[in-house]
Amino acid sequence: MAKLKLDKISADPPREAEKEAYKEKTKALQKAIDEWQNKLYAEHKHALLIVFQGMDASGKDGAVRSVFSEVNPQGISVHSFKVPTEEETDHDFLWRIHKQTPGKGMIKIFNRSHYEDVLVTRVHKLINDKTAKERMKAINDFENLLTANNTHILKFYLHITPEEQSERLAERMEIKRKMWKYNPGDAIEAKSWKEYRKYYEDCFEHCNEVPWMIVPSNKNWYKEYVVAKAVHDLLKKINPKYPSLEKE
Ligand code: AMP
Ligand code: MG
């Protein structure tokens, strides 16, 4: 894919988009996703893997909470990838990721993912460019392997502006309900915004065999709609069906 420049892409909803109307559309999509998920589970042929990436406070947790709020918990699970443990770092970077991939009939959400291994690790110079290139090749092979096994993958980059991020990080110091998310490390990471952007753009360029969706995320209601619509449309395209009883 040609080099994509994040600062050339708007993080805001289209001007004509109207908040209340979009919230209604999202509600309908949430319900429809639940219906499709039931069929996905019943048919037991396909799996869905949904990857969320984005800067701190870009709204990954909120997207998970909103889009899948109607889905039967038996058919879905979330894994949030944190700083690797000692056991995890003793293995190749995909070891901990592969173990979390969805089995047939399931939806799995990755809140952060294998992409951290070519993002935060590059910003902090834990790996060099050569290793990053090798890892990106391994990521393409890995995603192709999953795809060939009927695991359909959606990759969302939640796109916010640095100004929006500063506001959201400030809220974590001011609003009681948000304080638990306050992490002094986030302000330090935010200083590396340009570096993160550069390495994200590198991922979009080199790991786009399974394509990325850049989601304008300055407004949560629009982000939720875009993600819900993409999840819904993919399930509809997979078109899972309830199996009937075997003929005698
Ligand atoms: P949070 O998503 O706020 O719970 O934070 C999780 C933290 O784990 C973030 O700071 C990530 O950058 C970090 N993290 C996740 N995966 C990795 C990784 N593979 N290597 C280093 N840090 C990671
Ligand atoms: Mg955080």
PDB file of N, CA and C in Angstrom, residues 151 155 215:
ATOM      1  N   THR A 151     -10.215 -17.725   9.692  1.00  0.00           N
ATOM      2  CA  THR A 151     -10.294 -16.676  10.717  1.00  0.00           C
ATOM      3  C   THR A 151     -10.257 -15.337   9.990  1.00  0.00           C
ATOM      4  N   LYS A 155      -8.820  -5.024  11.306  1.00  0.00           N
ATOM      5  CA  LYS A 155      -7.810  -4.269  12.064  1.00  0.00           C
ATOM      6  C   LYS A 155      -8.206  -2.792  12.074  1.00  0.00           C
ATOM      7  N   VAL A 215     -10.013   4.701  11.653  1.00  0.00           N
ATOM      8  CA  VAL A 215     -11.325   5.125  12.149  1.00  0.00           C
ATOM      9  C   VAL A 215     -11.232   6.529  12.759  1.00  0.00           C
TER      10      VAL A 215
END
